Short mmCIF file of C-alpha atoms in Angstrom, two decimals:
data_model
loop_
_atom_site.label_atom_id
_atom_site.label_comp_id
_atom_site.label_asym_id
_atom_site.label_seq_id
_atom_site.Cartn_x
_atom_site.Cartn_y
_atom_site.Cartn_z
CA LEU A 29 -8.23 -54.93 -60.07
CA LEU A 30 -8.80 -55.67 -56.73
CA LEU A 31 -5.64 -55.71 -55.42
CA ALA A 32 -5.71 -52.52 -56.42
CA ALA A 33 -9.32 -51.36 -55.80
CA SER A 34 -8.71 -52.29 -51.70
CA ALA A 35 -5.57 -51.07 -51.00
CA GLY A 36 -7.30 -47.36 -52.36
CA GLY A 37 -9.62 -48.04 -50.41
CA TRP A 38 -8.52 -48.84 -47.47
CA TRP A 39 -6.26 -45.67 -48.45
CA TRP A 40 -9.64 -43.11 -48.49
CA TRP A 41 -10.22 -45.34 -44.58
CA GLN A 42 -7.73 -44.78 -43.12
CA ASN A 43 -7.69 -41.01 -44.43
CA GLU A 44 -10.56 -40.66 -43.32
CA GLN A 45 -10.13 -41.73 -39.70
CA SER A 46 -6.78 -39.59 -39.44
CA LYS A 47 -8.33 -36.10 -40.39
CA THR A 48 -11.66 -37.47 -37.70
CA ALA A 49 -8.31 -37.35 -34.92
CA VAL A 50 -7.74 -33.91 -34.85
CA ALA A 51 -10.55 -31.52 -36.41
CA PRO A 52 -10.83 -28.89 -34.26
CA GLU A 53 -13.30 -28.28 -31.66
CA TYR A 54 -14.69 -24.58 -31.66
CA GLU A 55 -16.79 -22.41 -29.17
CA THR A 56 -19.09 -19.90 -29.81
CA ALA A 57 -20.10 -16.58 -27.75
CA SER A 58 -21.61 -12.99 -28.53
CA VAL A 59 -19.23 -10.78 -29.11
CA THR A 60 -19.15 -7.97 -25.22
CA LYS A 61 -17.21 -5.17 -24.13
CA GLY A 62 -15.79 -5.79 -21.31
CA GLU A 63 -12.52 -3.89 -18.92
CA ILE A 64 -9.14 -4.31 -19.94
CA LYS A 65 -6.85 -3.62 -16.54
CA LYS A 66 -3.23 -3.63 -15.86
CA VAL A 67 -2.72 -4.21 -12.27
CA VAL A 68 0.67 -2.71 -9.95
CA LYS A 69 1.36 -4.51 -7.65
CA ALA A 70 3.00 -3.21 -4.39
CA SER A 71 3.84 -3.41 -0.69
CA GLY A 72 3.18 -0.97 2.05
CA VAL A 73 2.91 0.10 5.63
CA VAL A 74 -0.84 1.09 7.14
CA ASN A 75 -0.77 4.48 9.14
CA PRO A 76 -2.21 7.36 10.63
CA LEU A 77 -2.75 10.52 8.63
CA ALA A 78 -1.68 12.04 10.71
CA LYS A 79 0.88 10.97 14.52
CA VAL A 80 2.05 13.24 16.89
CA GLU A 81 5.27 11.95 18.91
CA ILE A 82 4.52 13.87 22.75
CA GLY A 83 8.15 14.88 24.85
CA SER A 84 9.44 16.79 27.10
CA GLN A 85 11.86 19.90 26.74
CA ILE A 86 12.19 19.60 31.07
CA SER A 87 13.70 16.81 33.17
CA GLY A 88 12.10 15.26 36.35
CA THR A 89 10.28 12.31 37.42
CA ILE A 90 6.66 11.38 36.39
CA ILE A 91 5.15 11.22 39.69
CA LYS A 92 1.67 10.82 37.52
CA LEU A 93 -0.11 9.34 34.94
CA ASN A 94 -3.95 9.34 33.82
CA VAL A 95 -3.72 7.79 30.03
CA ASP A 96 -2.73 4.55 28.41
CA PHE A 97 -2.72 2.04 25.67
CA ASN A 98 -5.66 3.07 23.36
CA SER A 99 -7.59 6.35 25.79
CA ARG A 100 -9.43 8.63 23.15
CA VAL A 101 -8.17 11.81 24.64
CA LYS A 102 -9.26 15.21 23.67
CA ALA A 103 -6.71 18.50 23.29
CA GLY A 104 -4.74 20.25 26.39
CA GLU A 105 -6.29 16.53 28.82
CA ILE A 106 -3.52 16.35 31.02
CA LEU A 107 -1.57 13.58 29.99
CA CYS A 108 1.13 13.08 33.15
CA GLN A 109 2.35 15.98 35.37
CA LEU A 110 6.19 15.87 36.52
CA ASP A 111 7.11 16.32 40.02
CA PRO A 112 7.36 20.36 40.13
CA ALA A 113 9.40 20.31 43.54
CA THR A 114 12.69 21.76 41.11
CA TYR A 115 10.71 24.19 39.19
CA ASP A 116 8.35 25.60 41.92
CA ALA A 117 11.75 26.66 43.85
CA ALA A 118 13.92 27.74 41.11
CA TYR A 119 10.46 30.16 39.41
CA SER A 120 9.90 31.58 43.81
CA GLN A 121 13.63 32.45 43.76
CA ALA A 122 13.28 33.92 40.14
CA GLU A 123 10.40 35.80 41.53
CA ALA A 124 12.15 37.36 44.92
CA GLU A 125 14.78 38.50 42.47
CA LYS A 126 12.53 40.14 40.22
CA THR A 127 11.50 41.28 43.03
CA SER A 128 14.60 42.81 44.12
CA ALA A 129 15.65 43.67 40.66
CA GLU A 130 12.18 45.99 41.38
CA ALA A 131 12.80 48.02 44.41
CA ASP A 132 17.08 48.23 43.83
CA ARG A 133 14.90 50.85 40.76
CA ASP A 134 12.66 52.48 42.57
CA TYR A 135 15.70 53.60 44.51
CA GLN A 136 17.56 54.81 41.75
CA LYS A 137 14.99 56.30 40.32
CA LYS A 138 14.43 58.40 43.38
CA THR A 139 17.37 58.88 44.40
CA LEU A 140 18.33 60.76 40.82
CA ASP A 141 15.29 62.44 41.45
CA ARG A 142 16.97 64.02 44.25
CA LYS A 143 20.26 65.46 42.70
CA ARG A 144 18.32 66.80 39.92
CA GLN A 145 16.83 69.08 42.18
CA LEU A 146 19.99 69.83 43.47
CA LEU A 147 21.51 69.88 39.84
CA GLU A 148 19.22 73.11 39.18
CA GLN A 149 20.17 74.63 42.18
CA LYS A 150 23.74 74.34 41.16
CA LEU A 151 24.69 72.09 44.15
CA PHE A 152 24.86 68.66 42.73
CA PRO A 153 27.65 68.29 40.26
CA GLN A 154 27.33 67.03 37.06
CA ALA A 155 29.84 64.54 37.16
CA ASP A 156 27.82 62.56 39.85
CA PHE A 157 24.99 63.79 38.23
CA ASP A 158 25.08 61.70 34.80
CA LYS A 159 26.49 58.71 37.08
CA ALA A 160 23.31 58.44 39.51
CA GLU A 161 22.36 58.82 35.55
CA ALA A 162 24.00 55.25 34.77
CA GLU A 163 22.68 53.83 37.56
CA LEU A 164 19.68 53.81 37.22
CA LYS A 165 19.65 52.69 33.75
CA GLY A 166 21.62 49.93 34.89
CA SER A 167 18.62 48.41 37.42
CA GLU A 168 16.88 49.56 35.34
CA ALA A 169 18.29 46.20 32.86
CA LYS A 170 18.52 44.50 35.62
CA LEU A 171 14.69 44.34 36.60
CA LEU A 172 14.13 43.75 32.84
CA LEU A 173 16.47 40.67 32.87
CA ALA A 174 14.49 39.02 36.22
CA GLY A 175 11.85 39.46 34.58
CA ALA A 176 13.14 37.10 31.76
CA ARG A 177 14.31 35.42 34.28
CA LEU A 178 11.00 34.73 36.06
CA LYS A 179 9.39 34.11 32.73
CA LYS A 180 11.28 31.57 31.69
CA ALA A 181 10.91 29.96 35.28
CA LYS A 182 7.53 29.63 35.05
CA VAL A 183 7.76 28.44 31.67
CA ASP A 184 9.65 25.22 32.93
CA LEU A 185 7.08 25.31 35.48
CA GLU A 186 4.80 25.15 33.22
CA ARG A 187 6.19 22.31 31.32
CA CYS A 188 5.80 20.15 34.44
CA THR A 189 2.21 19.55 33.27
CA ILE A 190 1.93 17.31 29.51
CA TYR A 191 -0.94 18.11 27.29
CA ALA A 192 -2.70 16.50 24.67
CA PRO A 193 -1.37 18.80 21.81
CA ILE A 194 -4.78 17.29 19.42
CA ASP A 195 -8.13 15.35 19.97
CA GLY A 196 -6.46 11.17 19.79
CA VAL A 197 -5.58 8.87 20.29
CA ILE A 198 -3.32 7.29 22.30
CA ILE A 199 -1.24 3.98 20.22
CA ASP A 200 1.69 3.74 21.88
CA ARG A 201 3.08 4.74 25.43
CA THR A 202 6.93 4.06 27.02
CA ALA A 203 5.70 6.60 30.39
CA GLU A 204 5.60 5.59 33.57
CA VAL A 205 4.97 6.71 36.90
CA GLY A 206 8.50 7.67 38.37
CA MET A 207 10.35 7.33 35.74
CA THR A 208 13.22 9.68 35.00
CA ILE A 209 13.20 11.52 32.38
CA ALA A 210 16.57 13.01 31.06
CA ALA A 211 15.49 16.16 28.83
CA SER A 212 19.00 16.99 26.22
CA PHE A 213 19.41 17.97 22.47
CA ASN A 214 15.88 15.54 22.24
CA ALA A 215 12.64 15.02 23.69
CA PRO A 216 12.47 12.28 25.35
CA LYS A 217 9.20 10.51 23.40
CA LEU A 218 6.25 9.94 25.66
CA PHE A 219 3.45 8.84 24.02
CA ILE A 220 3.26 8.07 20.11
CA LEU A 221 -0.82 10.48 19.68
CA ALA A 222 -3.16 9.10 16.81
CA ASN A 223 -5.31 12.03 15.80
CA ASP A 224 -7.91 9.92 13.79
CA LEU A 225 -8.26 6.37 13.35
CA THR A 226 -11.13 6.40 11.24
CA LYS A 227 -8.94 8.10 8.06
CA MET A 228 -5.55 6.32 7.58
CA GLN A 229 -3.74 6.13 4.76
CA ILE A 230 -0.49 3.81 3.52
CA ASN A 231 2.56 4.00 2.05
CA ALA A 232 2.82 1.58 -0.59
CA LYS A 233 6.67 1.11 -1.79
CA VAL A 234 6.27 0.62 -6.26
CA CYS A 235 8.67 -0.34 -8.10
CA GLU A 236 9.84 2.07 -10.27
CA ALA A 237 9.05 -0.06 -13.68
CA ASP A 238 5.82 -0.14 -12.41
CA ILE A 239 5.19 4.27 -10.91
CA GLY A 240 4.51 5.28 -14.34
CA GLN A 241 1.17 3.30 -14.88
CA VAL A 242 0.32 4.69 -11.02
CA GLN A 243 -1.92 7.85 -11.21
CA GLN A 244 -3.93 9.69 -8.36
CA LYS A 245 -7.38 8.84 -7.81
CA GLN A 246 -6.45 5.56 -9.68
CA LYS A 247 -8.96 3.36 -7.29
CA VAL A 248 -6.93 0.80 -5.21
CA LYS A 249 -7.97 -3.01 -3.52
CA PHE A 250 -5.75 -4.02 -0.32
CA LYS A 251 -5.67 -6.85 2.33
CA VAL A 252 -4.33 -6.81 5.15
CA ASP A 253 -2.96 -9.75 7.81
CA ALA A 254 -5.52 -9.21 10.51
CA TYR A 255 -8.28 -9.46 7.49
CA PRO A 256 -9.77 -12.25 5.35
CA GLU A 257 -11.47 -9.48 3.17
CA ALA A 258 -10.65 -6.87 1.31
CA PHE A 259 -10.67 -3.08 1.39
CA GLU A 260 -10.46 -0.30 -0.76
CA GLY A 261 -8.51 2.80 -0.66
CA GLU A 262 -7.28 5.68 -3.49
CA VAL A 263 -3.92 7.05 -4.58
CA VAL A 264 -3.72 10.81 -3.06
CA GLN A 265 -0.42 11.28 -3.73
CA VAL A 266 3.08 10.12 -5.89
CA ARG A 267 5.67 10.45 -4.46
CA ASN A 268 8.51 12.28 -6.74
CA SER A 269 11.95 10.73 -4.15
CA PRO A 270 13.09 7.46 -4.82
CA ILE A 271 13.38 5.50 -2.35
CA THR A 272 16.30 2.72 -2.87
CA GLU A 273 16.83 -0.23 -1.22
CA GLU A 274 19.62 -2.37 -1.39
CA ASN A 275 19.59 -1.99 -4.80
CA VAL A 276 16.13 -1.07 -6.26
CA VAL A 277 14.41 1.32 -6.46
CA ASN A 278 10.35 2.32 -4.99
CA TYR A 279 8.46 5.28 -4.92
CA ASP A 280 5.47 6.12 -2.72
CA ALA A 281 2.76 6.08 -3.69
CA ILE A 282 0.19 7.33 -0.64
CA ILE A 283 -3.25 6.08 -0.29
CA LEU A 284 -6.15 6.66 1.64
CA VAL A 285 -8.57 4.96 3.96
CA ASN A 286 -11.82 5.16 5.32
CA ASN A 287 -11.61 2.68 8.16
CA PRO A 288 -15.23 4.15 9.88
CA ASP A 289 -14.91 0.40 11.69
CA LEU A 290 -11.64 1.28 12.76
#
């Protein structure tokens, strides 16, 4: 009986010890409401809202440069000046050709008037009068052609001065004094002008698996390498055109960012 009682007591003590060792611990808390967030991560490039590349439509040599990197300019402000000597000479030549064409037109007109009077008196043949009339029309056409050449020469001369098309900041410049510009099929890029750096946009490349969750007016938090703090933006556009790079399909999400501190 003593042995049985000892064995039962030992079994009961071991069982209680094992229950104590694996007993769970509970933590209580009040029931509250909160947000369940689903986050889409993407990377992209911060760009100005409007970025204009300014080039030259004519060839020439830069003789004057008025702006530099980070220069703030107004629309219509002169950025640089090309050597106008060649185009000034072409304009003078076209102006002389137009003056000559006007003189020829006036002469042909007076000649036709005299021949018309002789024709009315039956002192001049009809065929010669028709020829004089045709010569007048030819001189008028030459005058129109000379006027068009003068207008083109004037436009080329005006293009020797390159102006800012919009208000903004020069964010890139390749123009240098003495640089020769060769304008052929493509206008050489001289400046890049951003119109307003207080408003920027991010072109974020979102994976095709996540793009369905991105909608307009969603809030965005982002970081850039230059600053430790996070910035905020808002999705304003999700573009439908896919971008495939190394067999990975992405879509552009445009994020508007206010940048008052530049």
